[in-house]
PDB file of C-alpha atoms and ligand atoms in Angstrom:
ATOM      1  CA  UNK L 293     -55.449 -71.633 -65.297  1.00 44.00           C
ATOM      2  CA  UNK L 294     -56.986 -68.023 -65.283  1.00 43.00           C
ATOM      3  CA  UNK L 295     -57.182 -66.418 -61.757  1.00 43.00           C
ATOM      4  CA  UNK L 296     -60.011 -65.263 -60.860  1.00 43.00           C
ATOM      5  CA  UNK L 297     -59.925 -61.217 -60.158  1.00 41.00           C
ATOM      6  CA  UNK L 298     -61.958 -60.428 -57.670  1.00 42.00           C
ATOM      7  CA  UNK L 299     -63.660 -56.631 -57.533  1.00 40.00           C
ATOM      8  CA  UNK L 300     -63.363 -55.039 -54.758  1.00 38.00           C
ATOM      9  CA  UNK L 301     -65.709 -51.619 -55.421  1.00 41.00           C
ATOM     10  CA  UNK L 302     -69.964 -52.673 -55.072  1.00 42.00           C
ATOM     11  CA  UNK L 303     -72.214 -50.280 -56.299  1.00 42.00           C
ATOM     12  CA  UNK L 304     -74.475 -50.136 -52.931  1.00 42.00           C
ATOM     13  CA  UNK L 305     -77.952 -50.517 -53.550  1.00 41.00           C
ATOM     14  CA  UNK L 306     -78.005 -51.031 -57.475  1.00 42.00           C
ATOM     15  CA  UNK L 307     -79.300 -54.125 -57.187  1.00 43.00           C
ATOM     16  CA  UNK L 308     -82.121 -53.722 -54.648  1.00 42.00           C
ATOM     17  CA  UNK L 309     -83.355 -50.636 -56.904  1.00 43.00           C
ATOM     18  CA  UNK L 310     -83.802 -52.743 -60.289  1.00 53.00           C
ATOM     19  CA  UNK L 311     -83.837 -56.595 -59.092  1.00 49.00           C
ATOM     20  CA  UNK L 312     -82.645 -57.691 -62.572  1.00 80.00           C
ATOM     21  CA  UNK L 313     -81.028 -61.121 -61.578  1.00 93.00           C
ATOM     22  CA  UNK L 314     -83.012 -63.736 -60.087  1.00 95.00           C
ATOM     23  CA  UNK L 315     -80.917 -67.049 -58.119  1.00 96.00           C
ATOM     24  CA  UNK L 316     -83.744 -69.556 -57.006  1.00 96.00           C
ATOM     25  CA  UNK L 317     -82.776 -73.425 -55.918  1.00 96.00           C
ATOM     26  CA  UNK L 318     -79.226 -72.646 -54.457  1.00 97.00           C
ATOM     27  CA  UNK L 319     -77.899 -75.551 -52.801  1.00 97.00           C
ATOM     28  CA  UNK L 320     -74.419 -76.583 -51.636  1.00 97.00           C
ATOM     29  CA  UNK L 321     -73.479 -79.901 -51.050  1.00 95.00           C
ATOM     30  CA  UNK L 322     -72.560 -81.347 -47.272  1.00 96.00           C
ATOM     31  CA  UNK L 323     -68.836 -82.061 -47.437  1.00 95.00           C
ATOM     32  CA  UNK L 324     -66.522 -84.457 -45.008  1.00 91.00           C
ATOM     33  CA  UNK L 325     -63.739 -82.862 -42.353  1.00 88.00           C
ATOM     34  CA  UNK L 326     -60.767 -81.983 -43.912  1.00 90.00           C
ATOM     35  CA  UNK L 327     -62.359 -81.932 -47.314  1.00 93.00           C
ATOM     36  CA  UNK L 328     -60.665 -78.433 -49.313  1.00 94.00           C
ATOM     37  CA  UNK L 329     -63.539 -77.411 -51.568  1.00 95.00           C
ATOM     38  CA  UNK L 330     -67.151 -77.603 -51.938  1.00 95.00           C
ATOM     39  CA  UNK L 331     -69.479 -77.234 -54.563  1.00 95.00           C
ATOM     40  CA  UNK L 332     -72.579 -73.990 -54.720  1.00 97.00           C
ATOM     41  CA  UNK L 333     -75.846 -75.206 -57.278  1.00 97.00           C
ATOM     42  CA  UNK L 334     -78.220 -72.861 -58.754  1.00 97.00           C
ATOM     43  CA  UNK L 335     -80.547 -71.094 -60.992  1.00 97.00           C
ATOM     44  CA  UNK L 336     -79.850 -67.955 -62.410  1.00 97.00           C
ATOM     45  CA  UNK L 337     -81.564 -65.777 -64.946  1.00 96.00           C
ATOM     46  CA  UNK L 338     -81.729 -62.021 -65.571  1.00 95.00           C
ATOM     47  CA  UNK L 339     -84.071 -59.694 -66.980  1.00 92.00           C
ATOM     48  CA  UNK L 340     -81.042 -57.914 -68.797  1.00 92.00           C
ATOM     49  CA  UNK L 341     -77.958 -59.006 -70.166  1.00 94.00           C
ATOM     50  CA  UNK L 342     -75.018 -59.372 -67.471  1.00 95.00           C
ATOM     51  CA  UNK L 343     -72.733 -61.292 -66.197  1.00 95.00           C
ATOM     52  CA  UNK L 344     -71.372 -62.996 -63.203  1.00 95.00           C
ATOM     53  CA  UNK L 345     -68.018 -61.164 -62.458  1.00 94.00           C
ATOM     54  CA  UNK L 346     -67.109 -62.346 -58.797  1.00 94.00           C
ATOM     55  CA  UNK L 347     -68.271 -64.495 -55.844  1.00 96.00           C
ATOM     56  CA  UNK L 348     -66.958 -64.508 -52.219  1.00 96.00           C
ATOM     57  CA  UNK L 349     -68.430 -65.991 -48.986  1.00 97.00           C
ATOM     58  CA  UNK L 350     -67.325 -66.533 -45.635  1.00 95.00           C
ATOM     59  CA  UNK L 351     -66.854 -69.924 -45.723  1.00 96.00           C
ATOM     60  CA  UNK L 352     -64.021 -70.109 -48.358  1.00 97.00           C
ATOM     61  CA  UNK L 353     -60.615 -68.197 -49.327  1.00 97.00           C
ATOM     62  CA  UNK L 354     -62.004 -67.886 -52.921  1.00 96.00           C
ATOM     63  CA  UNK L 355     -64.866 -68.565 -55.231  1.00 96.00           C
ATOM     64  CA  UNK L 356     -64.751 -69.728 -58.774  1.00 95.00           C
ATOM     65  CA  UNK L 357     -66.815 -70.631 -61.805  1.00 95.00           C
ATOM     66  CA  UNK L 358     -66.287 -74.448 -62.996  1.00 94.00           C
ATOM     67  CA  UNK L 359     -67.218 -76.522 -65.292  1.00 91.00           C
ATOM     68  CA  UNK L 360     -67.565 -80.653 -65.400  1.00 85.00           C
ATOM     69  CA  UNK L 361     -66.787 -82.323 -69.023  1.00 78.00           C
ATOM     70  CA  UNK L 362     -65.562 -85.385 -69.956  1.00 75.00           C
ATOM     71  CA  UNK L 363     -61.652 -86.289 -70.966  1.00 75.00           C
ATOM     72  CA  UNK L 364     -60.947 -89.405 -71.758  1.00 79.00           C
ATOM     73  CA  UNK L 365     -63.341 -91.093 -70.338  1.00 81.00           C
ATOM     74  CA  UNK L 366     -62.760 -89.519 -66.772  1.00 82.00           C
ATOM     75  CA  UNK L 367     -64.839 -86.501 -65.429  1.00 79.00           C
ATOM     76  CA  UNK L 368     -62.440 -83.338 -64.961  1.00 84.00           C
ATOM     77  CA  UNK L 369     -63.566 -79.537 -63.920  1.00 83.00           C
ATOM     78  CA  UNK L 370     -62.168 -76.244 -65.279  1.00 84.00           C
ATOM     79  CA  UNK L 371     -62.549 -73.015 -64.497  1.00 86.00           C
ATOM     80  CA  UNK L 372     -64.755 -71.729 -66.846  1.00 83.00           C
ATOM     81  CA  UNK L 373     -63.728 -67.653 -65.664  1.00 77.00           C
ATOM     82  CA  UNK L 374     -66.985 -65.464 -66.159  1.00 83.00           C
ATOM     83  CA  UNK L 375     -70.621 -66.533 -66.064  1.00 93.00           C
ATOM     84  CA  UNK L 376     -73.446 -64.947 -68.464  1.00 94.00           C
ATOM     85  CA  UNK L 377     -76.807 -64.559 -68.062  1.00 95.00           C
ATOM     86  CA  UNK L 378     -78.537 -64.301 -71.138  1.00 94.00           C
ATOM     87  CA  UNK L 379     -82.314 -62.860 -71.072  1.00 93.00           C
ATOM     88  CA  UNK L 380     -85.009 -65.550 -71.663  1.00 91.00           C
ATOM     89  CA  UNK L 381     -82.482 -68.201 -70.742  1.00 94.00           C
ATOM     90  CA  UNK L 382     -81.929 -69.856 -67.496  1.00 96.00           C
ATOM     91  CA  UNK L 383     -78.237 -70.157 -66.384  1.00 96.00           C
ATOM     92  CA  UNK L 384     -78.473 -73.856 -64.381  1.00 96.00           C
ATOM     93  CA  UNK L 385     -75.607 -74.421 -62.014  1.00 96.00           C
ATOM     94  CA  UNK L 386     -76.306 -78.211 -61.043  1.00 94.00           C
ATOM     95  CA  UNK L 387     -74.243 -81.347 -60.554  1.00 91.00           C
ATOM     96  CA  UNK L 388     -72.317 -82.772 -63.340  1.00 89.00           C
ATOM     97  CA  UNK L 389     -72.467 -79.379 -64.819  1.00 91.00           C
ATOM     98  CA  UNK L 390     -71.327 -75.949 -64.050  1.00 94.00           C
ATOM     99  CA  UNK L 391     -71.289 -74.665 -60.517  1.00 95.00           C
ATOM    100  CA  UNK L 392     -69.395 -72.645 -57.888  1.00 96.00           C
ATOM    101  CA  UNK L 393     -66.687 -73.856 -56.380  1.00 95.00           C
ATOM    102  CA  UNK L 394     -65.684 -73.129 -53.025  1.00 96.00           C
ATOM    103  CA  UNK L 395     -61.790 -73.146 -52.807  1.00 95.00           C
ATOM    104  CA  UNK L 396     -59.966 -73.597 -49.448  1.00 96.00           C
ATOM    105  CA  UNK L 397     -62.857 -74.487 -47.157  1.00 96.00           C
ATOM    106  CA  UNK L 398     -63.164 -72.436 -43.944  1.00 95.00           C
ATOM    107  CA  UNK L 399     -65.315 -75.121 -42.569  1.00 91.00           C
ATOM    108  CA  UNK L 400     -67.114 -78.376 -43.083  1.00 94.00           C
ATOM    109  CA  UNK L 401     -69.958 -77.481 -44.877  1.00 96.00           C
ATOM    110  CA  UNK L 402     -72.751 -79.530 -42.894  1.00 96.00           C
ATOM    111  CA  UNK L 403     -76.022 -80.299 -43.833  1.00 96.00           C
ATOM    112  CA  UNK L 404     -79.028 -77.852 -42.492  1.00 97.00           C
ATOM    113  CA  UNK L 405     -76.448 -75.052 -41.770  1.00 97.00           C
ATOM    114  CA  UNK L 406     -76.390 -72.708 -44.758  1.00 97.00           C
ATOM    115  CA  UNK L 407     -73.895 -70.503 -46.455  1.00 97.00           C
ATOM    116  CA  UNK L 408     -73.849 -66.830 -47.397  1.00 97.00           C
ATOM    117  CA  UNK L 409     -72.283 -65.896 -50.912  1.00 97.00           C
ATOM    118  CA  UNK L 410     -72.378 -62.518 -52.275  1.00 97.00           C
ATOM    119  CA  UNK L 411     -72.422 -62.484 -55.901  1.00 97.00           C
ATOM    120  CA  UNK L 412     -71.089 -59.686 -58.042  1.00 96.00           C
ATOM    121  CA  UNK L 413     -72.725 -58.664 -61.696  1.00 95.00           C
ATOM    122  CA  UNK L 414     -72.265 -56.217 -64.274  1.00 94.00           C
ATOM    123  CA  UNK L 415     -74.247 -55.253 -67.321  1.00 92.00           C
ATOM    124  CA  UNK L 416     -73.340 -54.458 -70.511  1.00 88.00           C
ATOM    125  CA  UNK L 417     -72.553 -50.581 -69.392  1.00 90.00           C
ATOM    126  CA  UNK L 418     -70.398 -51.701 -66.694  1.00 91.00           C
ATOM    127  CA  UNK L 419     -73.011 -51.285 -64.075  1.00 92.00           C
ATOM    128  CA  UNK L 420     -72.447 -53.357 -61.171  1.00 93.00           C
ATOM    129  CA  UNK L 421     -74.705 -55.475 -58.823  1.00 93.00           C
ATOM    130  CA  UNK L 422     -74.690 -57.400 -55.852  1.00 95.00           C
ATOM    131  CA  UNK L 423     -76.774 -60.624 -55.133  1.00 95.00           C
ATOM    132  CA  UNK L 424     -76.596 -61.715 -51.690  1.00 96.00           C
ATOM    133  CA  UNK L 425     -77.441 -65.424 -51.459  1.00 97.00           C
ATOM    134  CA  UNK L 426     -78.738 -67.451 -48.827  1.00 97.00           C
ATOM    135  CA  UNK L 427     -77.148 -70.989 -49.977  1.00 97.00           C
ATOM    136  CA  UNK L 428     -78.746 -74.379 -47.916  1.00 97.00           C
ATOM    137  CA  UNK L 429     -76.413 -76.886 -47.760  1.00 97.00           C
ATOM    138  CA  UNK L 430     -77.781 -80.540 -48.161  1.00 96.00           C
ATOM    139  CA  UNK L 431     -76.966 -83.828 -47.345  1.00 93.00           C
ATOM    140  CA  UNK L 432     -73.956 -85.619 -49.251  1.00 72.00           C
ATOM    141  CA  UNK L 433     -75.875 -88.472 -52.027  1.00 66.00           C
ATOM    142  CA  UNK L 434     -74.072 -91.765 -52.434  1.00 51.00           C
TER     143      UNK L 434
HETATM  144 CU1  LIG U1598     -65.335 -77.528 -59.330  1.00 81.48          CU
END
C-alpha cells in the first residue's frame, strides 16, 4: 500500500486569490464509539487542471484517498494515492465510490457536529492551494 506523503509547506493565500477549485455537498458519515475510520463525500471540480495532493483534519491521525470496487463478489477499498480534477468534469466523492477516508478517528464523528479538513492542491506548475472545508456529518443509513 502507498503511504500517503503529506506536504507540509502551503502557499498562504493562493487559493483565496484565484478560487480555482470548487468542493460543494461535503458530507461525512455519523460513525459508532470505538469505530477507527470514517468516511468524507463530495464534489469537486476545478476551473484548471490540478490535483488533490494531501488532506488533514483534526479529527483523524491521517487522511487518504480510497476507492470501493468489487473482488470477488465482496466490496473492498484501496487507496487510490492522488486525486485529479479535470476541467469540465466533476470529481464525485460519494458512497460506494471514491471518498476520503479518515484513518485513526480522534472522535466519534456524530451527526449535526461537523468536521474541518484542509485540502491541499497543486497545478500543473507545481503551484499549491489550500481548500479549507467545512464537512457536516450526517446520520448513519441502515
Ligand atoms: Cu475507505
Amino acid at each position: 500500500m502507498k503511504k500517503l506523503i503529506f506536504a507540509l509547506l502551503f502557499t498562504v493565500g493562493a487559493s483565496s486569490a484565484f478560487a480555482e477549485v470548487s468542493i460543494t455537498d461535503a458530507w461525512a458519515r455519523a460513525t459508532v464509539p470505538g469505530q477507527p475510520v470514517g468516511a468524507i463525500y463530495m464534489k469537486i471540480s476545478s476551473s484548471t487542471a490540478t490535483r488533490m495532493v494531501s488532506a488533514e483534519t483534526d479529527a483523524a491521525k491521517q487522511v487518504q484517498v480510497h476507492d470501493m470496487h468489487m473482488h470477488d463478489g465482496v466490496m473492498r477499498m484501496r487507496e487510490h494515492g492522488q486525486l485529479d480534477v479535470t476541467p469540465g468534469q466533476t470529481v464525485e466523492l460519494a458512497p460506494g465510490g471514491k471518498h476520503l477516508m479518515l484513518m485513526g478517528l480522534t472522535k466519534p464523528l456524530v451527526a449535526g457536529e461537523s468536521v474541518t479538513v484542509k485540502m491541499t492542491f497543486e497545478d500543473a506548475k507545481n503551484k499549491k492551494s489550500t481548500s479549507i472545508v467545512t464537512v457536516p456529518i450526517r446520520a448513519l443509513r441502515k
